[in-house]
mmCIF file of C-alpha atoms and ligand atoms in Angstrom:
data_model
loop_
_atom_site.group_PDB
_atom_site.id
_atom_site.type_symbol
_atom_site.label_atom_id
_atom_site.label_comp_id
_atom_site.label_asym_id
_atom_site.label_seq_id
_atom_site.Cartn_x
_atom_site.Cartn_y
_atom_site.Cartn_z
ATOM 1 C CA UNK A 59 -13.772 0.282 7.810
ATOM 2 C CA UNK A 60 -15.370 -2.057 9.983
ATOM 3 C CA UNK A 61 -18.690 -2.254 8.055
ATOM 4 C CA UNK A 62 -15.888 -3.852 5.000
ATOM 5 C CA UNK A 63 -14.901 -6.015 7.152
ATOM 6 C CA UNK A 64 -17.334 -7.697 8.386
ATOM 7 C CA UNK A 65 -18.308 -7.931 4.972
ATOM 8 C CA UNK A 66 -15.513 -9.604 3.648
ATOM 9 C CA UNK A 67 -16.202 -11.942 6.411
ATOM 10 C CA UNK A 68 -19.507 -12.953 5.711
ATOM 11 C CA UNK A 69 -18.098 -13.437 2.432
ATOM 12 C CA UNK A 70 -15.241 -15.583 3.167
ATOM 13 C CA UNK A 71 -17.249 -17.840 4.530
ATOM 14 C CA UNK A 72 -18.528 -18.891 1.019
ATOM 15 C CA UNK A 73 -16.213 -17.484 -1.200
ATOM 16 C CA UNK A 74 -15.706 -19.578 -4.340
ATOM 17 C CA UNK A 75 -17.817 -19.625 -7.715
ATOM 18 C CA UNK A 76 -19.525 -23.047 -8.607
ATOM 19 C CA UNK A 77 -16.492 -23.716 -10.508
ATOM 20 C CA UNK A 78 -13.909 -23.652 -7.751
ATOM 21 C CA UNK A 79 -12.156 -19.899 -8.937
ATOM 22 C CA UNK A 80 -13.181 -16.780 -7.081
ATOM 23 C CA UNK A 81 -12.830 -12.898 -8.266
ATOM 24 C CA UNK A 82 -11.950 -10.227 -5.529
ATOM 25 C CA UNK A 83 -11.064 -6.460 -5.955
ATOM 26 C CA UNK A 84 -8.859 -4.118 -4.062
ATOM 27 C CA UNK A 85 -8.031 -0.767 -3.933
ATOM 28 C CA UNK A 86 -4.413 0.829 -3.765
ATOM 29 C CA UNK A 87 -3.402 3.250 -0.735
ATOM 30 C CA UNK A 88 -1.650 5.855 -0.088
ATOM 31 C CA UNK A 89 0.464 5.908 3.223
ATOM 32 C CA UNK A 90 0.275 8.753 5.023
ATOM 33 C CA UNK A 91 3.262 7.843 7.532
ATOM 34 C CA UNK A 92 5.490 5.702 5.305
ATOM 35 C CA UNK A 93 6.682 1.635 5.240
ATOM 36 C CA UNK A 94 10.264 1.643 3.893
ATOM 37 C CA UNK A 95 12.439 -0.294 5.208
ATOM 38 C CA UNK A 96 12.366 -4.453 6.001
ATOM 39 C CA UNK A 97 13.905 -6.394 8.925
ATOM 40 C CA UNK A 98 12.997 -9.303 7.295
ATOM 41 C CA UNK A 99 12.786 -9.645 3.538
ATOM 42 C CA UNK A 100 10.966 -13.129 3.657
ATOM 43 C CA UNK A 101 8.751 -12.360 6.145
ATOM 44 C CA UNK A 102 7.976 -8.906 4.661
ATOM 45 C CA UNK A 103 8.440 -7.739 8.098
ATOM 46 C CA UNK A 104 8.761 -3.778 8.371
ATOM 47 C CA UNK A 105 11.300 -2.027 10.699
ATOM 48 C CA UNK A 106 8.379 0.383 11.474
ATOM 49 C CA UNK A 107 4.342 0.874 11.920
ATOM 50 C CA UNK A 108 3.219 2.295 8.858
ATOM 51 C CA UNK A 109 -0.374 4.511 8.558
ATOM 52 C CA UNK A 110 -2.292 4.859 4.985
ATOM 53 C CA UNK A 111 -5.520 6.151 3.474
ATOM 54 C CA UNK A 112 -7.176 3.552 1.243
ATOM 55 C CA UNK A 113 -8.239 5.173 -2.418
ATOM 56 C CA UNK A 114 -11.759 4.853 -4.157
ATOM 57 C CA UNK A 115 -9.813 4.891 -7.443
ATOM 58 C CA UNK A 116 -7.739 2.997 -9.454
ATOM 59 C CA UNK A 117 -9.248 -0.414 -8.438
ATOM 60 C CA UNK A 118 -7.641 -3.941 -9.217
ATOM 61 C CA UNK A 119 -9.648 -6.981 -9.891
ATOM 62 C CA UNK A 120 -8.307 -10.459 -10.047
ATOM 63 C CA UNK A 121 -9.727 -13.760 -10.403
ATOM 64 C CA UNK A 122 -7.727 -17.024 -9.681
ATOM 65 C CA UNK A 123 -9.072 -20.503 -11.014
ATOM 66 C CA UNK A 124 -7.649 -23.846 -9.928
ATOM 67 C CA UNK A 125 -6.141 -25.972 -12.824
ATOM 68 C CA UNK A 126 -5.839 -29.649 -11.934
ATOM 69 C CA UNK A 127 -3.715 -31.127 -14.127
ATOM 70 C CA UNK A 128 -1.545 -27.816 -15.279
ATOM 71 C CA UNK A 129 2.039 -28.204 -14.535
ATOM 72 C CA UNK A 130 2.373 -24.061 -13.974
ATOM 73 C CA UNK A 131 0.577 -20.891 -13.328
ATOM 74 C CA UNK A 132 -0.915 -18.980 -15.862
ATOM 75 C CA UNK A 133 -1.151 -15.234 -14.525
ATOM 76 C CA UNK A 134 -2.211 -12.565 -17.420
ATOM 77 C CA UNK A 135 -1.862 -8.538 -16.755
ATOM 78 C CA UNK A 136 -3.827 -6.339 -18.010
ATOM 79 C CA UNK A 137 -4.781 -9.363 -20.818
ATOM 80 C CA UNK A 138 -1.316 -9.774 -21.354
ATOM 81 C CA UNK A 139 1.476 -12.793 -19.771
ATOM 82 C CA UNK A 140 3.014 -11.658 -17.583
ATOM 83 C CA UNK A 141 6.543 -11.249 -17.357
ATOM 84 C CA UNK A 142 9.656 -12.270 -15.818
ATOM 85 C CA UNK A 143 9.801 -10.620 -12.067
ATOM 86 C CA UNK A 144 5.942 -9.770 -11.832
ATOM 87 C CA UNK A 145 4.614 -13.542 -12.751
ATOM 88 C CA UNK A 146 7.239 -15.258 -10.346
ATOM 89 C CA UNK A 147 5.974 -12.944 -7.546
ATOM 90 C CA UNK A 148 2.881 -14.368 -8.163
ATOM 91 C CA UNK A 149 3.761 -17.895 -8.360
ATOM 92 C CA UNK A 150 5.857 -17.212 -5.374
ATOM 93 C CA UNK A 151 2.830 -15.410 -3.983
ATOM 94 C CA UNK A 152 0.393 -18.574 -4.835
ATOM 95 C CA UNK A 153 3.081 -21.215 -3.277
ATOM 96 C CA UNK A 154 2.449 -20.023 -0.177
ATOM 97 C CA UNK A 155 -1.097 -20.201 -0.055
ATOM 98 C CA UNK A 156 -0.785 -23.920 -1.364
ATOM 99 C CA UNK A 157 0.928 -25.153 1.426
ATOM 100 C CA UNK A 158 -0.833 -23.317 3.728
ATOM 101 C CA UNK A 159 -4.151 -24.948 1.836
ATOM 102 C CA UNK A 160 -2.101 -27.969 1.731
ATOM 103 C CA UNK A 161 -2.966 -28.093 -1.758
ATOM 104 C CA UNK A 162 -0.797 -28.238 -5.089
ATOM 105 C CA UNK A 163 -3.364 -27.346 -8.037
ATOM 106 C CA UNK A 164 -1.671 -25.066 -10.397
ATOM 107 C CA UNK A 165 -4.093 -21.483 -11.188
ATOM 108 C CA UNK A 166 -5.087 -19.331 -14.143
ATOM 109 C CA UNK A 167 -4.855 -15.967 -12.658
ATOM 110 C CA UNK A 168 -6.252 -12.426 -14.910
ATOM 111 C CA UNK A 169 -5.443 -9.226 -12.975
ATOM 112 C CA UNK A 170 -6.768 -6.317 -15.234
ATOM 113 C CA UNK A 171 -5.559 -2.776 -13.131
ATOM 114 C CA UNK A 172 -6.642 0.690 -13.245
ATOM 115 C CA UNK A 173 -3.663 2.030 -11.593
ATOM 116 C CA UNK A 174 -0.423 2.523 -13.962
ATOM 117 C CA UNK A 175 1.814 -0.029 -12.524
ATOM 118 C CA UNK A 176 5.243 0.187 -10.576
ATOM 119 C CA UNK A 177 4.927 3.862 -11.150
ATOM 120 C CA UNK A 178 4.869 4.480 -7.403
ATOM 121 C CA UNK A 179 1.144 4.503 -6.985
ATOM 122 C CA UNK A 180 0.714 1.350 -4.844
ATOM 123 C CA UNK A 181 -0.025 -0.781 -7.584
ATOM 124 C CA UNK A 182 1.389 -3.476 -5.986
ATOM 125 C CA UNK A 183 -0.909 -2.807 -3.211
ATOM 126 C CA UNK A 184 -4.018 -2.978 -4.892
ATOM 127 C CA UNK A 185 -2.808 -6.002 -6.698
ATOM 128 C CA UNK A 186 -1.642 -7.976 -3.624
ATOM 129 C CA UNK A 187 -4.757 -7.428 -1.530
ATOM 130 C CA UNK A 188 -6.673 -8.553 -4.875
ATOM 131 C CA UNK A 189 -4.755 -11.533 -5.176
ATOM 132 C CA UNK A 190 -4.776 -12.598 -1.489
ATOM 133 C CA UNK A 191 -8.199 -12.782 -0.900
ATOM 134 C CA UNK A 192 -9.247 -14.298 -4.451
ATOM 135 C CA UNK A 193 -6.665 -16.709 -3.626
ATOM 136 C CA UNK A 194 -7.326 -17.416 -0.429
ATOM 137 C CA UNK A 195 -10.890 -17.969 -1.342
ATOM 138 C CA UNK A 196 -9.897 -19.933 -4.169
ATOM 139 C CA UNK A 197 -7.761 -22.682 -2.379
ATOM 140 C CA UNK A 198 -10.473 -22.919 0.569
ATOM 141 C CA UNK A 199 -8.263 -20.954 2.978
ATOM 142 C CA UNK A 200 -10.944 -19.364 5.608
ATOM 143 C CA UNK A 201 -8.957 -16.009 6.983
ATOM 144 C CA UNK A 202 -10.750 -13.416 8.355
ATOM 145 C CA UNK A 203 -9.550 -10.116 7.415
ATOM 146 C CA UNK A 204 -6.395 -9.686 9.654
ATOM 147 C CA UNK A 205 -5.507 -13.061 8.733
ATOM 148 C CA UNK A 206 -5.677 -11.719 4.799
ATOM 149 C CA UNK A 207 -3.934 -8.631 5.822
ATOM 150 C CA UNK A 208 -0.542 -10.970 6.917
ATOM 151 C CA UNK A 209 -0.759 -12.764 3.601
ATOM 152 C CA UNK A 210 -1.704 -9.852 1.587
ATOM 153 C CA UNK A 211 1.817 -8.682 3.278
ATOM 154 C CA UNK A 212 3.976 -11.553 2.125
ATOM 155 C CA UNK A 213 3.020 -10.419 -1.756
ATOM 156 C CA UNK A 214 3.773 -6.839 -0.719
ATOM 157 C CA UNK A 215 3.956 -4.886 2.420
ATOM 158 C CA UNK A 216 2.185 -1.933 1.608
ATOM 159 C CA UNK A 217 -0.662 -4.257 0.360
ATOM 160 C CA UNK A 218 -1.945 -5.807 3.871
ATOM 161 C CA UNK A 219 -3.543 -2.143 4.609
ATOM 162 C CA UNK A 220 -5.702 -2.447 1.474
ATOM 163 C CA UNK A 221 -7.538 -5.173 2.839
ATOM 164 C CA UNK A 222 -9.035 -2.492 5.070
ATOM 165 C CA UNK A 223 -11.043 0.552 3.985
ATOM 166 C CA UNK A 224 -10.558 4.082 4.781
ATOM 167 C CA UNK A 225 -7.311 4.551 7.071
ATOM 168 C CA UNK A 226 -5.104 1.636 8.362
ATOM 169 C CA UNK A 227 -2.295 1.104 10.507
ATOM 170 C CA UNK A 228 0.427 -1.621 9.473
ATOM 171 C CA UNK A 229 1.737 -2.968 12.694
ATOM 172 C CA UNK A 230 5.484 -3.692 12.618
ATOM 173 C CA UNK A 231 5.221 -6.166 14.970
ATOM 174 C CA UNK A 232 7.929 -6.544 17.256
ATOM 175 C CA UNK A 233 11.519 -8.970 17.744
ATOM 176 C CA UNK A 234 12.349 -10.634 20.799
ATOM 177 C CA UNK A 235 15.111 -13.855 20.715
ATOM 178 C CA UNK A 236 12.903 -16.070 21.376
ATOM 179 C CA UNK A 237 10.119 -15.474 18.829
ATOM 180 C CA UNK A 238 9.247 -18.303 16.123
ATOM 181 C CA UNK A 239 8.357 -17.522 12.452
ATOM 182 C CA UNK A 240 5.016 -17.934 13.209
ATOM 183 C CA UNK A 241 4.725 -15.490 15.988
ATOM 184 C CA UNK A 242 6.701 -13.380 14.224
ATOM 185 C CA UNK A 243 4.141 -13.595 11.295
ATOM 186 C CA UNK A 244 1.154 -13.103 13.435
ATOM 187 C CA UNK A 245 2.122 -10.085 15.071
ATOM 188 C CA UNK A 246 2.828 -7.891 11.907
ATOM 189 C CA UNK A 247 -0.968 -6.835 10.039
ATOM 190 C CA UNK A 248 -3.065 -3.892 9.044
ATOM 191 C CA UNK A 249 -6.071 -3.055 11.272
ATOM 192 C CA UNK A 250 -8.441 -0.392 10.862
ATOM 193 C CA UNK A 251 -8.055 3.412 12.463
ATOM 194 C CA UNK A 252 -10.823 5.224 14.638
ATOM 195 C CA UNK A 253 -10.897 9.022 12.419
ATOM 196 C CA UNK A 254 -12.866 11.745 13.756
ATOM 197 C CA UNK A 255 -14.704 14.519 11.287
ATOM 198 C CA UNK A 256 -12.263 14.168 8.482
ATOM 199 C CA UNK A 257 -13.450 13.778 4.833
ATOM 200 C CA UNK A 258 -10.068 14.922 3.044
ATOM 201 C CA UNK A 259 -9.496 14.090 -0.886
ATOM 202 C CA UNK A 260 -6.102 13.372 -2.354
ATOM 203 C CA UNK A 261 -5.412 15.249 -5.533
ATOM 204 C CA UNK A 262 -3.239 13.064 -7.278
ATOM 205 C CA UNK A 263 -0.961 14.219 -10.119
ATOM 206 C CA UNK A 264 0.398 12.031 -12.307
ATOM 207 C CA UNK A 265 3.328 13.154 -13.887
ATOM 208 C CA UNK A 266 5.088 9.971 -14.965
ATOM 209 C CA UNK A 267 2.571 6.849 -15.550
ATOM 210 C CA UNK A 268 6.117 4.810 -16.400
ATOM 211 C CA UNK A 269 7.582 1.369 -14.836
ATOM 212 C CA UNK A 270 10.212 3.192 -12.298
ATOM 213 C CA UNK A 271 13.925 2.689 -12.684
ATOM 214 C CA UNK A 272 14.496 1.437 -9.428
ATOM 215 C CA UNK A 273 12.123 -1.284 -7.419
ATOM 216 C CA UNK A 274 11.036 -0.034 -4.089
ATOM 217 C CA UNK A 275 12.403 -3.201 -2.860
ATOM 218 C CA UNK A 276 15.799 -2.985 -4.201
ATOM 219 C CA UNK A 277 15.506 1.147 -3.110
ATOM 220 C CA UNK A 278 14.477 0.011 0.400
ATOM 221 C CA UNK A 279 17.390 -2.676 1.092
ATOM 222 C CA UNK A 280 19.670 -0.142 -0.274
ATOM 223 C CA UNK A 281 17.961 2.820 1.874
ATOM 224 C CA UNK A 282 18.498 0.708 5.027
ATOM 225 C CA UNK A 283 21.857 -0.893 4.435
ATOM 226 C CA UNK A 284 23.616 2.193 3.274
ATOM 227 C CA UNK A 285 21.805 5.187 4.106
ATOM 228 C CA UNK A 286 23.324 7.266 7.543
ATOM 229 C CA UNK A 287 19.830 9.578 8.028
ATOM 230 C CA UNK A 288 17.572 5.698 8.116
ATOM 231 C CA UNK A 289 17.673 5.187 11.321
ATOM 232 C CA UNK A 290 17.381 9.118 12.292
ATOM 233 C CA UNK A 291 13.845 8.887 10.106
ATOM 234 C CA UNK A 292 12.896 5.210 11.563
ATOM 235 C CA UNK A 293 12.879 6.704 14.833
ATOM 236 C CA UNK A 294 11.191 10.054 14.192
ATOM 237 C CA UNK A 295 8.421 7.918 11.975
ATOM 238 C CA UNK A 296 7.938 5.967 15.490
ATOM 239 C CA UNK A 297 6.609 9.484 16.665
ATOM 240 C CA UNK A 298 4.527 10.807 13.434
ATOM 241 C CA UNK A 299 2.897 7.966 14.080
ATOM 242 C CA UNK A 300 1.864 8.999 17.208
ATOM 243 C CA UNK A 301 0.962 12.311 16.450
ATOM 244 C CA UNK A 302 -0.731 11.077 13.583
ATOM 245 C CA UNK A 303 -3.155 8.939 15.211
ATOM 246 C CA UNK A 304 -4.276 11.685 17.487
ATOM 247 C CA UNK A 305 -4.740 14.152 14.942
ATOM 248 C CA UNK A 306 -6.877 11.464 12.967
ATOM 249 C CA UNK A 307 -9.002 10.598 16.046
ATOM 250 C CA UNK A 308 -9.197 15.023 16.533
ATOM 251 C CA UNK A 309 -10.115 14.975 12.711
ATOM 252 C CA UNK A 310 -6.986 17.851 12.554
ATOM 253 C CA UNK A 311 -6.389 17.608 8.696
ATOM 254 C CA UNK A 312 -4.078 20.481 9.242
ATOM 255 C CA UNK A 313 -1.517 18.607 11.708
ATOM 256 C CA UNK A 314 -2.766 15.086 9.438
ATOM 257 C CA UNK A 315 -1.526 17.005 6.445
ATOM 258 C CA UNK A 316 1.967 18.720 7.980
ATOM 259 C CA UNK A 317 2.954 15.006 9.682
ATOM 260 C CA UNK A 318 2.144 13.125 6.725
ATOM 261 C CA UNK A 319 4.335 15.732 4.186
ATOM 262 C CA UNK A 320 7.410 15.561 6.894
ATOM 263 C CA UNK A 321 7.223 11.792 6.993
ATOM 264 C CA UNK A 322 7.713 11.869 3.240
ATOM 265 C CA UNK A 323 9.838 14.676 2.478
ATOM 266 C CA UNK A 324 12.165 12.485 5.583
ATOM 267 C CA UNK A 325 11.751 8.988 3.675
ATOM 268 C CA UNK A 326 13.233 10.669 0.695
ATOM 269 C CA UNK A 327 16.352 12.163 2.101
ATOM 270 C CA UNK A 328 16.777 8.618 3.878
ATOM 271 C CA UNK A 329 16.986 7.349 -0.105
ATOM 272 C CA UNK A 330 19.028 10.421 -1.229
ATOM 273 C CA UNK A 331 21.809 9.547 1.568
ATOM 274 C CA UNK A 332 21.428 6.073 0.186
ATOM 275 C CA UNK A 333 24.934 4.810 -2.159
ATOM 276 C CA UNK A 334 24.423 5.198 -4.638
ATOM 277 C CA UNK A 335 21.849 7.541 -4.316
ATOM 278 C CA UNK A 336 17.894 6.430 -4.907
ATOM 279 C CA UNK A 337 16.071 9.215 -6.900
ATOM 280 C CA UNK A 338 12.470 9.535 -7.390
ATOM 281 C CA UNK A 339 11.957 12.877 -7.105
ATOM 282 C CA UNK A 340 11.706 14.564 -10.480
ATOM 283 C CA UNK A 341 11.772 18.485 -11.422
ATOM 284 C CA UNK A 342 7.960 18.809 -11.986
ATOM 285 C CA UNK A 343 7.455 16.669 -8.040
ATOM 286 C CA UNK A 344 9.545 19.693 -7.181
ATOM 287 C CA UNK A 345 6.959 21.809 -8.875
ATOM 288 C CA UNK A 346 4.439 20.485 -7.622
ATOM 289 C CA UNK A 347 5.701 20.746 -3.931
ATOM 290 C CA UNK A 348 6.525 24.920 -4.520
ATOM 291 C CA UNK A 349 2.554 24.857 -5.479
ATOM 292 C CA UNK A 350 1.346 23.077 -2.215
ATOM 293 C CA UNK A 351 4.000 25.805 -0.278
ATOM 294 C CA UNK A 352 1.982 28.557 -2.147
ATOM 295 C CA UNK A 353 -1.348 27.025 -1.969
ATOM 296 C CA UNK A 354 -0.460 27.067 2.351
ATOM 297 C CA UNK A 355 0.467 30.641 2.114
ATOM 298 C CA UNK A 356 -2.817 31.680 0.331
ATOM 299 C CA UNK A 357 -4.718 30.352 2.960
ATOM 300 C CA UNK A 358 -5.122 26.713 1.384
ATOM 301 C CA UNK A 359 -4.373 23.337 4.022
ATOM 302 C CA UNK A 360 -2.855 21.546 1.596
ATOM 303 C CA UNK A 361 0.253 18.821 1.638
ATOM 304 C CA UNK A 362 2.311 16.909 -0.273
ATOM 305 C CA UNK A 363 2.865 13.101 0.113
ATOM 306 C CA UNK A 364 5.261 10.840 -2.512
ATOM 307 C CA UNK A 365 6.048 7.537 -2.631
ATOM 308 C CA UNK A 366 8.443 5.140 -4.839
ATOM 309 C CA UNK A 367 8.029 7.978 -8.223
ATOM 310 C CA UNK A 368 7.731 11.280 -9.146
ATOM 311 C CA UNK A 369 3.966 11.712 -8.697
ATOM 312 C CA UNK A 370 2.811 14.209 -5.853
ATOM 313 C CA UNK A 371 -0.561 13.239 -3.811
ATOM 314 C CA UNK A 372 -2.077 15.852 -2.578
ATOM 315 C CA UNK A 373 -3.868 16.041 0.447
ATOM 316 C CA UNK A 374 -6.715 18.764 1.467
ATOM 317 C CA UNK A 375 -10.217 19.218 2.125
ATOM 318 C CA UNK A 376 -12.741 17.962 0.157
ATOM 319 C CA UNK A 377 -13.787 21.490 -0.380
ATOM 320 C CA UNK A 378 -10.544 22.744 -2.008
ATOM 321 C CA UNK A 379 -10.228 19.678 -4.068
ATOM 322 C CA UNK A 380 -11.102 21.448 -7.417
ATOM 323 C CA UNK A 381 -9.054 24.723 -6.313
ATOM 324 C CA UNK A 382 -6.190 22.286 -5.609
ATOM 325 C CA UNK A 383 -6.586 20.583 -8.809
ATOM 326 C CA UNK A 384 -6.687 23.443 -10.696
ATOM 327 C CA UNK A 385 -3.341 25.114 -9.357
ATOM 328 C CA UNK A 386 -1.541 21.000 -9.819
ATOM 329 C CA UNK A 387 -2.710 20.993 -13.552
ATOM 330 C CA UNK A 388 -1.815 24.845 -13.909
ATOM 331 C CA UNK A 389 2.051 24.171 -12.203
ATOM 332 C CA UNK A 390 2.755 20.866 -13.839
ATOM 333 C CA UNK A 391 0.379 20.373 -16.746
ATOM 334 C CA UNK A 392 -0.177 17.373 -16.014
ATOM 335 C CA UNK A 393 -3.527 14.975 -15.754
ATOM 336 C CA UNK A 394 -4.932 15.269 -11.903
ATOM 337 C CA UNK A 395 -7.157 13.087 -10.583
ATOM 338 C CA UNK A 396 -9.184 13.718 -7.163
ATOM 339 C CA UNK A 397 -9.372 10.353 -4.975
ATOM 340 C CA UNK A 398 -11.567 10.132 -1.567
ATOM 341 C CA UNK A 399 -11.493 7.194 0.732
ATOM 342 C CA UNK A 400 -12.624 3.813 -0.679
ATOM 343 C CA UNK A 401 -13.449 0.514 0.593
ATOM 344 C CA UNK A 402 -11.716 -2.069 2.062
ATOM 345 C CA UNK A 403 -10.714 -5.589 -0.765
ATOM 346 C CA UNK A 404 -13.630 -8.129 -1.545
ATOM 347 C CA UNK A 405 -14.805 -10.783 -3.064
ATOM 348 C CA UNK A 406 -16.847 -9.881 -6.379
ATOM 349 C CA UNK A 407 -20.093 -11.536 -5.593
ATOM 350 C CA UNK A 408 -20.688 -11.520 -9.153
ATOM 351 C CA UNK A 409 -18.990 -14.696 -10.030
ATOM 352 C CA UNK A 410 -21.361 -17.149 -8.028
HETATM 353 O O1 LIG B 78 4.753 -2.444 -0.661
HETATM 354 P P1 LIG B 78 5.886 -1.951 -1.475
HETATM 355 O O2 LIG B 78 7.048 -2.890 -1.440
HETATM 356 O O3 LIG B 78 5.468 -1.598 -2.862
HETATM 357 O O4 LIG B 78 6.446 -0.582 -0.801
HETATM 358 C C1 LIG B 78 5.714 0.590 -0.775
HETATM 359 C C2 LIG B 78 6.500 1.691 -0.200
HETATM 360 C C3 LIG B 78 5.885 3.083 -0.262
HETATM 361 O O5 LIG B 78 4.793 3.111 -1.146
HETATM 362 C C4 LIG B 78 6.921 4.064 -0.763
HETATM 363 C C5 LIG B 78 5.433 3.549 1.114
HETATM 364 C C6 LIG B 78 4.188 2.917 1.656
HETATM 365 O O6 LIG B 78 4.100 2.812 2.896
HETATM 366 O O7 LIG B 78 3.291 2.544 0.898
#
């Protein structure tokens, strides 16, 4: 929300510890009209606006310190090396922010997250956003927030909308023959949503904390190259987005809610059409969704959102949140936990 932001930048303005690193945090989202799909898969640029809620749990917190002299990055998860595809994103991820520092130091990085990663709950978001604007502060790149948003997006799409705080809107950005790279880069970022009187909560159940079996990248360039319902839900996602926007400015959770569980339910057929076939939907998500169906019926708003795995978000008013819990954990046995909106990424202020 605009109060993070102009936090963030007051505090890029001075972001680095005395001893040149810099620690930021960042919270995961959850998008409420869906990213999936890339026109470009250097640029990270989307083939559609995407619209998410940013999470007050499940934080990530990353520092990056410069190591002159090193001859490679040193990136620990969760206190452990990390491995094989997740470290050279990150080296990938920290090359760019070299040359665009015009630097070559080498970094220790430490992520420790919260969130179970590459189980579909936007792990990679949280950890992006973390790592953009630690970075960023790190090698003396000054970005304001939409400029951390683009380069939170080249680490992970769905990450430059946690730079922002309560709901964001990932702008696509548009084509045209005669646009550069760079224009192309500037135009696609997260900014910040105008929401009327709407405090929802997202029940989260997590039914599978495991890595999934297929990337959301590989799913997504499968999705869009061989999928026949894509560009039927690319096109009908242009207009949830729409809809969404005005029932976020009316504060209509109820038309919020029904938008944001078609948009999903839609993204997932896209991936079942897919060949082969892209399957994150498990029996107990199934479960889960027959519970939000008879939640409805009893008089409950609540709906169902899912992203790259079988956990089901749940989304409802704050004052159902325990009644919603209670039927998830009943249906699916299975640990719930109740999220609210949360801030927008920082710097940890801590580390000066
Ligand atoms: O940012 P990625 O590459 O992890 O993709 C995320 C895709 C979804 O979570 C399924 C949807 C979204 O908009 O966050």
């Amino acid at each position: 929300m605009p109060v993070d932001v102009q936090l963030l930048d007051a505090q890029l303005l001075d972001g680095r510890s005395r001893d040149g690193g810099a620690t930021a945090v960042a919270h995961p989202n959850i998008a409420l009209v869906k990213y999936w799909g890339k026109r470009d898969a250097r640029l990270v640029l989307p083939y559609t606006d995407s619209l998410s809620m940013t999470l007050d749990v499940f934080p990530t917190t990353t520092s990056v310190r410069l190591s002159p002299g090193a001859t490679a990055d040193e990136v620990t998860l969760n206190g452990a090396p990390a491995q094989g595809e997740a470290g050279r994103r990150v080296t990938a991820f920290l090359d760019l922010v070299r040359e665009r520092a015009g630097r070559a130091e080498r970094a220790v990085v430490g992520t420790s997250n919260t969130v179970p990663t590459g189980a579909g709950l936007a792990s990679s978001a949280s950890g992006f956003a973390a790592l953009a604007v630690a970075s960023a502060a790190a090698y003396g790149l000054r970005l304001d927030a939409t400029g951390l948003s683009r380069l939170a997006r080249r680490g992970s799409g769905s990450a430059s909308r946690s730079i922002f705080g309560g709901f964001a809107v990932w702008r696509a950005g548009a084509n045209t023959d005669r646009d550069t790279e760079t224009a192309l880069d500037l135009a696609s970022h997260a900014e910040p949503v105008a929401v009327g009187d709407l405090t929802p909560a997202l029940v989260i159940a997590l039914l599978d904390a495991g890595p999934k079996a297929v990337s959301s990248r590989e799913a997504m360039r499968r999705t869009v190259e061989t999928s026949p319902l894509y560009r039927a839900w690319a096109e009908s996602s242009r207009d949830d987005l729409v809809e969404m926007r005005e029932a976020l400015r009316h504060g209509d959770l109820a038309t919020v809610g029904e938008v944001a569980e078609r948009n999903a339910l839609g993204m997932h057929a896209t991936m079942l059409a897919a060949r082969p076939a892209v399957r994150y939907l498990s029996p107990t998500s199934l479960t889960v969704l027959d519970t939000v169906l008879r939640l409805r019926r009893d008089g409950v708003p609540a709906y169902a959102t899912i992203d790259a795995g079988p956990n089901v978000k749940v989304l409802c008013r704050r004052s159902d949140a325990d009644q919603v819990s209670e039927a998830v954990r009943a249906a699916a046995s299975c640990p719930v936990v109740v999220a609210h909106c949360g801030p927008g990424a920082c710097l940890h202020t801590g580390n000066r």
